[in-house]
Short mmCIF file of C-alpha atoms in Angstrom, two decimals:
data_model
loop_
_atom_site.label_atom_id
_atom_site.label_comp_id
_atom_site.label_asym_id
_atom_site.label_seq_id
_atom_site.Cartn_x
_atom_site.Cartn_y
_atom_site.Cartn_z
CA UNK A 10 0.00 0.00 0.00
CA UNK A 11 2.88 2.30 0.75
CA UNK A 12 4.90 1.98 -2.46
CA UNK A 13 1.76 2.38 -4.30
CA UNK A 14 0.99 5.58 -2.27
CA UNK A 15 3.94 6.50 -2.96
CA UNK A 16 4.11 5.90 -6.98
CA UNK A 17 0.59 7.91 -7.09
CA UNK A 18 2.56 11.04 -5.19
CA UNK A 19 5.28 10.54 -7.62
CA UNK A 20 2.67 10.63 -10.49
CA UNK A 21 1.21 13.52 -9.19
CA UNK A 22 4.68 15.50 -8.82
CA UNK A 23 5.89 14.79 -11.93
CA UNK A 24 1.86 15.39 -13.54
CA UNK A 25 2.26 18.60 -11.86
CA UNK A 26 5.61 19.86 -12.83
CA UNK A 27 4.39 18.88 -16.77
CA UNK A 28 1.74 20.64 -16.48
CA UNK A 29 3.89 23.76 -15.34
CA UNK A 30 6.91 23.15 -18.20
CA UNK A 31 4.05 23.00 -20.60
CA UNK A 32 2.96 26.42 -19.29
CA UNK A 33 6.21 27.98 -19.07
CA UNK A 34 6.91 26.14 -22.92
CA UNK A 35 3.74 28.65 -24.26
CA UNK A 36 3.21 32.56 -24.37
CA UNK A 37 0.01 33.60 -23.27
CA UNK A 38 -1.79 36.36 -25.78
CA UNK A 39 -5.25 38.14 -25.21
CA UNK A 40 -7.35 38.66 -28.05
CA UNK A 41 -10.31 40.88 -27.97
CA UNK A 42 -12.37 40.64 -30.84
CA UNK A 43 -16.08 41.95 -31.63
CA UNK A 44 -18.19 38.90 -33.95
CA UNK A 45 -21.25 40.32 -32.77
CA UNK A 46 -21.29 43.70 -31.31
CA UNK A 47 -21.69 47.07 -32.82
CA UNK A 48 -18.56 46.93 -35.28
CA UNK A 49 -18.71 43.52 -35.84
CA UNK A 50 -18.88 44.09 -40.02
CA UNK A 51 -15.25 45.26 -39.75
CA UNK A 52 -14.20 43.48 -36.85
CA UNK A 53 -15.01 40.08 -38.14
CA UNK A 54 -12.46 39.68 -40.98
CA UNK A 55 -10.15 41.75 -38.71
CA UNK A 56 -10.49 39.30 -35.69
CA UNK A 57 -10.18 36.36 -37.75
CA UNK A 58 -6.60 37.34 -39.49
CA UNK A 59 -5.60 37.96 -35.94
CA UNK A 60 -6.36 34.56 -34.96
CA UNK A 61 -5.02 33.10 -38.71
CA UNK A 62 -1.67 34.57 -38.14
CA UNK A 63 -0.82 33.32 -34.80
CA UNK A 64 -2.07 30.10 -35.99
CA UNK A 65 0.37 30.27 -38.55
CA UNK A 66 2.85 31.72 -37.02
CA UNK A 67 2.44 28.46 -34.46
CA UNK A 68 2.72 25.89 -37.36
CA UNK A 69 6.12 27.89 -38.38
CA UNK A 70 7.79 27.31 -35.00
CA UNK A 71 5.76 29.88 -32.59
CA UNK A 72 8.25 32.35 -31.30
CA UNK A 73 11.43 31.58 -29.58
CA UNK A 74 10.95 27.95 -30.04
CA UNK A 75 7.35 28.55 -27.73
CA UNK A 76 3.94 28.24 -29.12
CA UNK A 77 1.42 31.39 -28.70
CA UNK A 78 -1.16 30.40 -26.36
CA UNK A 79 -3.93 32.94 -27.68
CA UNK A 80 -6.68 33.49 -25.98
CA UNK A 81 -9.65 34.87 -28.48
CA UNK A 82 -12.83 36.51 -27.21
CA UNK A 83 -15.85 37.89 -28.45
CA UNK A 84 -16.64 40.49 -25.82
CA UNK A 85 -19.29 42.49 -28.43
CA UNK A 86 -17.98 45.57 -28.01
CA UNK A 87 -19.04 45.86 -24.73
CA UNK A 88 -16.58 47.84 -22.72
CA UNK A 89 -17.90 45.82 -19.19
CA UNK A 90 -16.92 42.28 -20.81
CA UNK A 91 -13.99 43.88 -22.01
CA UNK A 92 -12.66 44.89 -18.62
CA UNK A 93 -13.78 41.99 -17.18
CA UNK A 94 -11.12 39.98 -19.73
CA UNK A 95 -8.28 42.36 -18.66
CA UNK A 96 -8.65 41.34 -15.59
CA UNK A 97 -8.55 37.42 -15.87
CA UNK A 98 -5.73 38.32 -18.45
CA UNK A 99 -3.51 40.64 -16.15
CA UNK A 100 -4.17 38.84 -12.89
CA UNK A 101 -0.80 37.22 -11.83
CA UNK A 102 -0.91 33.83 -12.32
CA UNK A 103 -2.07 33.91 -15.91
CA UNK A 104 -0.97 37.11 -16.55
CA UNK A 105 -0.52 37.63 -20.68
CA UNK A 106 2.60 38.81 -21.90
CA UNK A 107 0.70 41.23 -24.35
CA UNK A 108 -2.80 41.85 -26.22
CA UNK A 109 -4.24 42.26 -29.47
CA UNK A 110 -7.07 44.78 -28.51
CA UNK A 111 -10.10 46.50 -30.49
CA UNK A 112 -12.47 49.56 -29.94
CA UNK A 113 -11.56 52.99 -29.00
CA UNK A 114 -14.42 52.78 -26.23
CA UNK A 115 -12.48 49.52 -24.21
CA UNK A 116 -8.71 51.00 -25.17
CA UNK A 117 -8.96 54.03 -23.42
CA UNK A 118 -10.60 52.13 -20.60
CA UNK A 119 -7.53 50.20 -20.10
CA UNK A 120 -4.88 52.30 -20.75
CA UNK A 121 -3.80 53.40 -17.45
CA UNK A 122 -4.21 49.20 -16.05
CA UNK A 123 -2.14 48.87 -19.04
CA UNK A 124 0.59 50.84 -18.00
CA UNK A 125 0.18 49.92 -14.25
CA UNK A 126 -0.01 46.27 -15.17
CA UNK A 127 3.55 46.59 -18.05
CA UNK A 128 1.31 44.69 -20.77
CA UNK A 129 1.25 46.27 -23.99
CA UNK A 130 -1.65 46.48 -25.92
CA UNK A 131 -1.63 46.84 -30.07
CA UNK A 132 -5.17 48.19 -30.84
CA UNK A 133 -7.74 48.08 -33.33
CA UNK A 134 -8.16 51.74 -32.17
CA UNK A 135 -6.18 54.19 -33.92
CA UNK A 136 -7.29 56.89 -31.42
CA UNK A 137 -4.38 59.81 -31.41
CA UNK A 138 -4.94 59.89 -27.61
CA UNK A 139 -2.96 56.17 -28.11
CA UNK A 140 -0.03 57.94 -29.61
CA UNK A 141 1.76 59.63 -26.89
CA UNK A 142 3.60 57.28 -24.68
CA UNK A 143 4.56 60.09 -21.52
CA UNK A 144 1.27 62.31 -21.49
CA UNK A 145 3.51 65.45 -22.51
CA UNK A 146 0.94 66.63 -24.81
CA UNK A 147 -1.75 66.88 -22.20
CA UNK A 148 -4.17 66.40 -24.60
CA UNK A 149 -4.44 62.75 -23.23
CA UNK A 150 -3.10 60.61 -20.32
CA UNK A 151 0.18 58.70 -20.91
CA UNK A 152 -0.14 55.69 -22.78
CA UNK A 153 3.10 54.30 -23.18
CA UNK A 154 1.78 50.19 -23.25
CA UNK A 155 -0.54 51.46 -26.08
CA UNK A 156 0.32 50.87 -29.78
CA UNK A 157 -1.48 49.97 -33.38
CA UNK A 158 -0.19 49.67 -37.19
CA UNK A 159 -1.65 52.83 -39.54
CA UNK A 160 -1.86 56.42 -38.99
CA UNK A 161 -4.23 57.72 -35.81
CA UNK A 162 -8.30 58.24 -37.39
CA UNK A 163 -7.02 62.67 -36.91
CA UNK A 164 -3.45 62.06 -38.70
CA UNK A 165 -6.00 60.14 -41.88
CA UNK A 166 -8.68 62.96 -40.88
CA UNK A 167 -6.38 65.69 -41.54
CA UNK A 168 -4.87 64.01 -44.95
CA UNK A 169 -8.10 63.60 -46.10
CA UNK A 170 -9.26 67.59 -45.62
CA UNK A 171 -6.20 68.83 -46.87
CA UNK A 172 -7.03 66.97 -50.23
CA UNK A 173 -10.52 68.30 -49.72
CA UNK A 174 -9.25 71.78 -49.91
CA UNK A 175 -6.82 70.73 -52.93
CA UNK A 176 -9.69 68.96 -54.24
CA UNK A 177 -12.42 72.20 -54.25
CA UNK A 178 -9.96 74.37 -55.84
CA UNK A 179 -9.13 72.23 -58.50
CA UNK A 180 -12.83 71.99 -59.21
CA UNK A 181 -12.77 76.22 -59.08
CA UNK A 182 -15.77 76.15 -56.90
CA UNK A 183 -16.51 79.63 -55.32
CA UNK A 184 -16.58 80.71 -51.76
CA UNK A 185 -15.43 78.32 -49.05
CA UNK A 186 -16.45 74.81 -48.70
CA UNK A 187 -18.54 73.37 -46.16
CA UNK A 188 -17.22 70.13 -43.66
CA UNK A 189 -19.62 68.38 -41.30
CA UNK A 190 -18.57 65.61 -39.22
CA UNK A 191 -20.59 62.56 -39.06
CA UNK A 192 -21.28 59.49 -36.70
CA UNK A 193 -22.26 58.27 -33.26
CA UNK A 194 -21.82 60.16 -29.97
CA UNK A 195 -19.37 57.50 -28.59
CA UNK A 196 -15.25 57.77 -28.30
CA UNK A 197 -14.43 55.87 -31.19
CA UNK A 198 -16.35 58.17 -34.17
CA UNK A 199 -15.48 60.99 -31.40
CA UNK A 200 -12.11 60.35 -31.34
CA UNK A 201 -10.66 62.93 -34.34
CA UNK A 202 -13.38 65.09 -34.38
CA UNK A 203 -11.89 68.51 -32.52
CA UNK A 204 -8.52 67.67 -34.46
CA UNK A 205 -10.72 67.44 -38.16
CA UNK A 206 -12.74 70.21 -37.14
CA UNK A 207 -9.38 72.28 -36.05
CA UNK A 208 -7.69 71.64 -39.48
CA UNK A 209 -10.73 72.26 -41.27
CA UNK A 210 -10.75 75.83 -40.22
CA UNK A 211 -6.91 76.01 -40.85
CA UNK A 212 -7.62 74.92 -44.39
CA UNK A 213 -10.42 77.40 -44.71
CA UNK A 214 -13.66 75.32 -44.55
CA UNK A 215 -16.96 76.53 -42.60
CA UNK A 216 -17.20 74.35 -40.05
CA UNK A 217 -21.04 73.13 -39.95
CA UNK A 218 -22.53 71.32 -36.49
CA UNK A 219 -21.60 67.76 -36.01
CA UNK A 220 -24.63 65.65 -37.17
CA UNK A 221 -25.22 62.36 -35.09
CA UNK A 222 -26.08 59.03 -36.01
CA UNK A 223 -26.14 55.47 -34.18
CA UNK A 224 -23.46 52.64 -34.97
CA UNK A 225 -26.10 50.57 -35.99
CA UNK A 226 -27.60 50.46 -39.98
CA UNK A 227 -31.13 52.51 -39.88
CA UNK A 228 -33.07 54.86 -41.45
CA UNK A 229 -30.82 58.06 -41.77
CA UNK A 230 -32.99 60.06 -44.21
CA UNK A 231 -33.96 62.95 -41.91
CA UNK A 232 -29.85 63.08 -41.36
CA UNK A 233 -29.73 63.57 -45.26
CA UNK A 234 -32.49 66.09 -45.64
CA UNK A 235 -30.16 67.96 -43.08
CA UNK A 236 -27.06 67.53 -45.03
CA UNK A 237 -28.60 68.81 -47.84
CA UNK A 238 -30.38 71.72 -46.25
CA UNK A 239 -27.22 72.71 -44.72
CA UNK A 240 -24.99 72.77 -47.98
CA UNK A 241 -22.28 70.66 -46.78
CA UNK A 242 -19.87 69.91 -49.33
CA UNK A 243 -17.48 67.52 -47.54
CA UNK A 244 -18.89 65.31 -44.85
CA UNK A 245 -16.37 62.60 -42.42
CA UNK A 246 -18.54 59.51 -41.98
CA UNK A 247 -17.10 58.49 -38.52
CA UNK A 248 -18.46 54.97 -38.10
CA UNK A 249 -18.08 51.32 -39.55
CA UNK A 250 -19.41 50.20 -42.76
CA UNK A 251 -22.61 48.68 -41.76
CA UNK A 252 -23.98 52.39 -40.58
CA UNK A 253 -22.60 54.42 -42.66
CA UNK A 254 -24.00 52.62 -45.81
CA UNK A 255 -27.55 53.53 -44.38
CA UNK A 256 -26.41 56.98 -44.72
CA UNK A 257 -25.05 56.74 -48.33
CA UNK A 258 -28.03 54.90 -49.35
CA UNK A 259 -30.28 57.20 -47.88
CA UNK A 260 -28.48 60.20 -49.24
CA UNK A 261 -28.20 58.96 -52.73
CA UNK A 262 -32.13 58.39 -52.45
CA UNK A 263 -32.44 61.84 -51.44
CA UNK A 264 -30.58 63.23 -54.01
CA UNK A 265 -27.60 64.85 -51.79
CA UNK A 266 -24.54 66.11 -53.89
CA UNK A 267 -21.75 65.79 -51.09
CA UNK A 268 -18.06 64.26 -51.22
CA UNK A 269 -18.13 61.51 -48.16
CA UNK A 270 -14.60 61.00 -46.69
CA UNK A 271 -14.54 57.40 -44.62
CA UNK A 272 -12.92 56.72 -41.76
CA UNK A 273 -10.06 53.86 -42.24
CA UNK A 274 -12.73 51.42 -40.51
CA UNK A 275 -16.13 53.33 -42.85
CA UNK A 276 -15.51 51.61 -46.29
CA UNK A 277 -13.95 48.12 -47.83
CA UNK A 278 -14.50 46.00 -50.49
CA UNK A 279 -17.88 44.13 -48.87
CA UNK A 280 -19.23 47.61 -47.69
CA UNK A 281 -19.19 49.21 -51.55
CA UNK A 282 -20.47 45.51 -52.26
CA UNK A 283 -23.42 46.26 -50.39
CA UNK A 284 -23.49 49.91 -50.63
CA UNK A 285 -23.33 49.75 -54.44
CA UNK A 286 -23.16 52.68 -56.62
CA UNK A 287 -24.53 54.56 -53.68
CA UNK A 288 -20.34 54.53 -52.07
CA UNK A 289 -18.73 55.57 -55.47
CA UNK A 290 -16.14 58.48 -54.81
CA UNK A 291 -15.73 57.98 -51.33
CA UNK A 292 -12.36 58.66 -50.49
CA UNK A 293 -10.61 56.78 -47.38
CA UNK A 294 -7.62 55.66 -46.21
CA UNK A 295 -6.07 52.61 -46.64
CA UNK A 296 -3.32 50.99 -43.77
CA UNK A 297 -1.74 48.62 -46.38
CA UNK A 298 0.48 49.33 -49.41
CA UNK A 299 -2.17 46.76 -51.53
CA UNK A 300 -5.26 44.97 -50.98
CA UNK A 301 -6.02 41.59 -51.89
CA UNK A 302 -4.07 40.04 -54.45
CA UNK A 303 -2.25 42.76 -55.11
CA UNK A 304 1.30 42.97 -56.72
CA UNK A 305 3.47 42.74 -53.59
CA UNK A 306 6.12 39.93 -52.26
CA UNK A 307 4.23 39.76 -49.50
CA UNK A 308 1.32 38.82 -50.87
CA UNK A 309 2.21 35.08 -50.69
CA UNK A 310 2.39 35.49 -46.81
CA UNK A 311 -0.60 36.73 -46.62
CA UNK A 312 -2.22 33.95 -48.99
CA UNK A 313 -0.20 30.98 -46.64
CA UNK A 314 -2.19 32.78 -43.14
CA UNK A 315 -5.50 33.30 -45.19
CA UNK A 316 -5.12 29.33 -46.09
CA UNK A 317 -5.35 28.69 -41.80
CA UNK A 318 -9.20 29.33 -41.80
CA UNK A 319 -9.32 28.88 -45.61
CA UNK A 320 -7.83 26.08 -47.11
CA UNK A 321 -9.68 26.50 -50.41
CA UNK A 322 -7.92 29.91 -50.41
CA UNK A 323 -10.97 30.84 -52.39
CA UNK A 324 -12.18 33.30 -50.11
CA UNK A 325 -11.59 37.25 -50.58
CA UNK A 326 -10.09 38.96 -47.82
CA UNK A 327 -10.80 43.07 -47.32
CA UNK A 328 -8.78 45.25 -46.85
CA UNK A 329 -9.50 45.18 -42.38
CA UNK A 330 -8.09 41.20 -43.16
CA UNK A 331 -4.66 42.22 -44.31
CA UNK A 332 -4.17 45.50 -42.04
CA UNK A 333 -4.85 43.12 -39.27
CA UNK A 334 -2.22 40.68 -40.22
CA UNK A 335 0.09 43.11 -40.58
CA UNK A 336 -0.88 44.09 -36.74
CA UNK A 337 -0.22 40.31 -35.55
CA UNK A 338 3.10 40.23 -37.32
CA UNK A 339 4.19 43.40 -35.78
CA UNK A 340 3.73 42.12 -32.59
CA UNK A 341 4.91 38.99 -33.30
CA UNK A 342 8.27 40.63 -34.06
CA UNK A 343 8.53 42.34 -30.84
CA UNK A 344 7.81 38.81 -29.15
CA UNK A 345 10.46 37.41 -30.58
CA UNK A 346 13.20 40.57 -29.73
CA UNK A 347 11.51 40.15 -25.92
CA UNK A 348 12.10 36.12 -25.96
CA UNK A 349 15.77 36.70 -27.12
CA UNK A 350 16.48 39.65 -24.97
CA UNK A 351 15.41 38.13 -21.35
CA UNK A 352 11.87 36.63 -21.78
CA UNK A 353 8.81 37.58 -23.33
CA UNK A 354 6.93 39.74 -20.66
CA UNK A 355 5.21 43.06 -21.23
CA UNK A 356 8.12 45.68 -20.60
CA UNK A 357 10.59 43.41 -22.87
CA UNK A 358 8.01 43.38 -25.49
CA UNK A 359 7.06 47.04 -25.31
CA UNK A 360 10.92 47.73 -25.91
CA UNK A 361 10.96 44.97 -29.24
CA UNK A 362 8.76 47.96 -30.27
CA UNK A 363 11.51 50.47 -30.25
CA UNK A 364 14.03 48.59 -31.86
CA UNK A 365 13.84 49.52 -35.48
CA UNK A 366 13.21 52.27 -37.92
CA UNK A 367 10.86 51.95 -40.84
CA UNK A 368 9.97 48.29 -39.93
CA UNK A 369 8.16 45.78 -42.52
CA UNK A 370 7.66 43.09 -41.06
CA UNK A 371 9.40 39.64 -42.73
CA UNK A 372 7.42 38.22 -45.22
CA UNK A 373 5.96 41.17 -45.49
CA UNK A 374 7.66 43.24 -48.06
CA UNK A 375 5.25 45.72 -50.14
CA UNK A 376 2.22 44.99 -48.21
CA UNK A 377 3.02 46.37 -44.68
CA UNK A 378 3.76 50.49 -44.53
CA UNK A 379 6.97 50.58 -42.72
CA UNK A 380 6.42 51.61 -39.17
CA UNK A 381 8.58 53.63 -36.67
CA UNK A 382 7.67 53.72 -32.84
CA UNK A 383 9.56 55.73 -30.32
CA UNK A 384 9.64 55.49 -26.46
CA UNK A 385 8.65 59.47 -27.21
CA UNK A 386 6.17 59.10 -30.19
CA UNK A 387 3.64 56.32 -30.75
CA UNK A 388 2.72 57.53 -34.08
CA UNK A 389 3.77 54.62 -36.13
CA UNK A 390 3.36 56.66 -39.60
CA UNK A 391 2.24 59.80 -40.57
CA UNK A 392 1.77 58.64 -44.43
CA UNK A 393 -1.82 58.31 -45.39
CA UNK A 394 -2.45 56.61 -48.35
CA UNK A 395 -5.95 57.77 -49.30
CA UNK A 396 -8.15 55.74 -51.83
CA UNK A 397 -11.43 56.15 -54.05
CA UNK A 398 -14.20 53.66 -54.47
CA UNK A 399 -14.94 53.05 -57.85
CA UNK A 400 -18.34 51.07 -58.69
CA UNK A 401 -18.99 50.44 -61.75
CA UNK A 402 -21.98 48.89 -62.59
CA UNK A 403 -24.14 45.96 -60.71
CA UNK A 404 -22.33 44.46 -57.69
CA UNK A 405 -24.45 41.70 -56.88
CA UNK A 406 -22.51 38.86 -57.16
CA UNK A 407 -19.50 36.61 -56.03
CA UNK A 408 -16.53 39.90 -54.55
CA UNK A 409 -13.78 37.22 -56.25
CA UNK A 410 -15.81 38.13 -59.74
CA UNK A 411 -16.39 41.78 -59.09
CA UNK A 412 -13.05 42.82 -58.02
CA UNK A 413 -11.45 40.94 -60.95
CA UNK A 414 -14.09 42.33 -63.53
CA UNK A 415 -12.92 46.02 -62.25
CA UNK A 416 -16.88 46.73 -61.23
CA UNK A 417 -15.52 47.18 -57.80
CA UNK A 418 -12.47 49.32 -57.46
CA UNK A 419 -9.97 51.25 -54.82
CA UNK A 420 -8.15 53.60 -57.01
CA UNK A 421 -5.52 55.49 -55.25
CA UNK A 422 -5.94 59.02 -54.71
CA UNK A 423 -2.98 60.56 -53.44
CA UNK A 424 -0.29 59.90 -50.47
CA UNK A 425 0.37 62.11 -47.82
CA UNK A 426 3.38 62.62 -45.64
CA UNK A 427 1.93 64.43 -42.79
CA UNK A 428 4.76 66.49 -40.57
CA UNK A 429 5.46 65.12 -37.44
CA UNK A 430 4.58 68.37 -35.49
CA UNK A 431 4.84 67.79 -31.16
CA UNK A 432 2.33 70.08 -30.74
CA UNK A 433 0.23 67.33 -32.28
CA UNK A 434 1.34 64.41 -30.35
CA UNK A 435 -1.94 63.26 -28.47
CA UNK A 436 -4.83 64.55 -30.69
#
């Protein structure tokens, strides 16, 4: 009876201390990802490259010879749920060495647990209030554990009204033009409005009242009879696809003349899809150097991750799909300086962030825009690459067919290098 009490002990010991090499063997990720709340249109195919890439970025050897342990969620945008994550994910035993994170809304909500807790946290929110690391701006509280891939929504706002103001002179309109901006009375739409608003009067537009509608899709007509009452001649359409095709749709049916200018997260290939001729001419930034298919090297990277939930490899990614692998690889990189450079942990990670200038990921080449982050300046870029939706005729229909017919197009516009001024560090 003794030995075999004592065999089960052994057992036990050595059950235990596998259990605890296996743990220490993985690196623990959060992922917070909306399928079902308020932005889920854009967040699915973002949330789902997320979750490709670390998948494949397992089957390729994980990082420093350690598998990613990723921990998905659907929290539905729901800033409660999302908190309530950050806390299984930061409490000590399983704390997470870092987190692939979402809305604007949850983001700011975490940023000072982020920096109290030393896990970094690359966003879905390109909020400028993300972009300065030590506060010095006072526009915003530090948020040094607080990075994403693109420029902030007021860096594309501002590159997108100073082609507006390029864009009415060219067309020798008199008098000065007219901006409104549009979208729902929460942080994310919120989040560049006083910066567009304060360059729009730079440039020399009449700034119009802010006109307010819900994240959801819905009957925006009455916002449309207002639009076109008002004369605005530019309008920022601050939400996700899904609403802000209720407002093109409605203002096409009313017969509104205006020049919409999407947020990065407002238009994609499955939004003018949907939207149809009623999105062509919108003009909106794009985070990646090409979209789907397009002529890049990295292009066949992007194919081998798509292949993780896709086999087929039949199935056409937008634009949110590639942005957000370029996110995942990113972070992957700094992972792997932190594992080399005494362990993967939040602060080691954080400073794999620092380590180079004008950074493509590998693999990557011609598909990621190179990205510089500072311990001083968490503005990654300040190029905007702005685009134009081109529709040209029916687009019901497989997206494969339509994109390769041309019916659906993203034409770019125009790139702009943006200065990197302190002053707007923050905002």
């Amino acid at each position: 009876m003794k030995t075999k009490s004592l065999l089960s002990t052994a057992s036990l010991a050595l059950a235990i201390a596998a259990f605890s090499a296996s743990a220490q063997a993985q690196i623990a990720i959060g992922h917070l990802a909306d399928y079902s709340g308020g932005t889920s249109d854009v967040g699915t195919p973002y949330g789902q490259a997320v979750a490709d890439t670390f998948a494949w970025v397992n089957k390729n050897g994980g990082v420093g010879g350690k598998q990613l342990n990723v921990d998905t969620n659907d929290y539905g945008y729901q800033v409660p749920r999302a908190i309530a994550l950050y806390k299984k994910w930061s409490a000590p035993d399983s704390k997470v060495a870092a987190i692939m994170g979402w809305g604007t809304a949850d983001t700011e909500a975490l940023t000072g647990f982020l920096a109290q807790d030393k896990i970094p946290d690359l966003s879905g929110s390109y909020a400028a209030a993300l972009t300065d690391p030590e506060g010095v701006s006072g526009k915003a509280k530090p948020a040094p554990y607080n990075f994403f891939y693109g420029p902030s929504y007021s860096d594309s706002l501002r590159a997108m009204l100073m082609w507006a103001a390029e864009d009415w002179k060219a067309k020798g309109k008199p008098g000065k033009p007219k901006f409104v901006h549009m979208g729902a009375n929460h942080p994310y739409p919120n989040a560049p409005k006083a910066a567009g608003e304060a360059m729009a009067q730079e440039l020399g537009f009449e700034v119009l009242p802010p006109l307010v509608f819900a994240l959801a899709p819905g009957d925006y007509s009455a916002q449309c009879l207002s639009l076109k009452s008002s004369g605005a001649n530019y309008a920022y359409l601050g939400n996700t696809a899904a609403s802000n095709i209720s407002v093109m749709k409605a203002c096409k049916t009313a017969g509104v003349e205006i020049q919409f200018l999407g947020n990065v997260w407002g238009m994609d290939e499955n939004a003018a899809k949907t939207a149809g001729d009623a999105a062509n001419g919108v003009i909106f930034p794009l985070r990646t150097a090409v979209s789907w298919g397009g002529d890049a090297p990295g292009m066949k990277t992007v194919m081998e991750i798509s292949k993780m939930s896709d086999p087929s490899g039949k199935v056409y990614r937008p634009v949110h799909y590639i942005a957000a692998v370029c996110s995942a690889l990113y972070m992957k990189e700094a992972l792997d300086w932190a594992a080399k450079n005494g362990g993967a942990t939040g602060d080691n990670v954080v400073k794999g962030f620092y380590q180079k200038k004008d950074w493509v990921p590998s693999g990557m080449e011609g598909v990621c825009n190179a990205s510089t982050w500072t311990d001083k300046d968490h503005r990654g870029t300040l190029k905007v690459d702005l685009y134009r939706t081109k529709i040209a005729g029916a687009t019901d229909g497989d997206l494969n067919d339509l994109m390769a017919k041309g019916t659906i197009k993203l034409e770019k516009v125009k790139t702009i290098e943006l200065p990197r001024k302190p002053e707007l560090l923050g905002w």
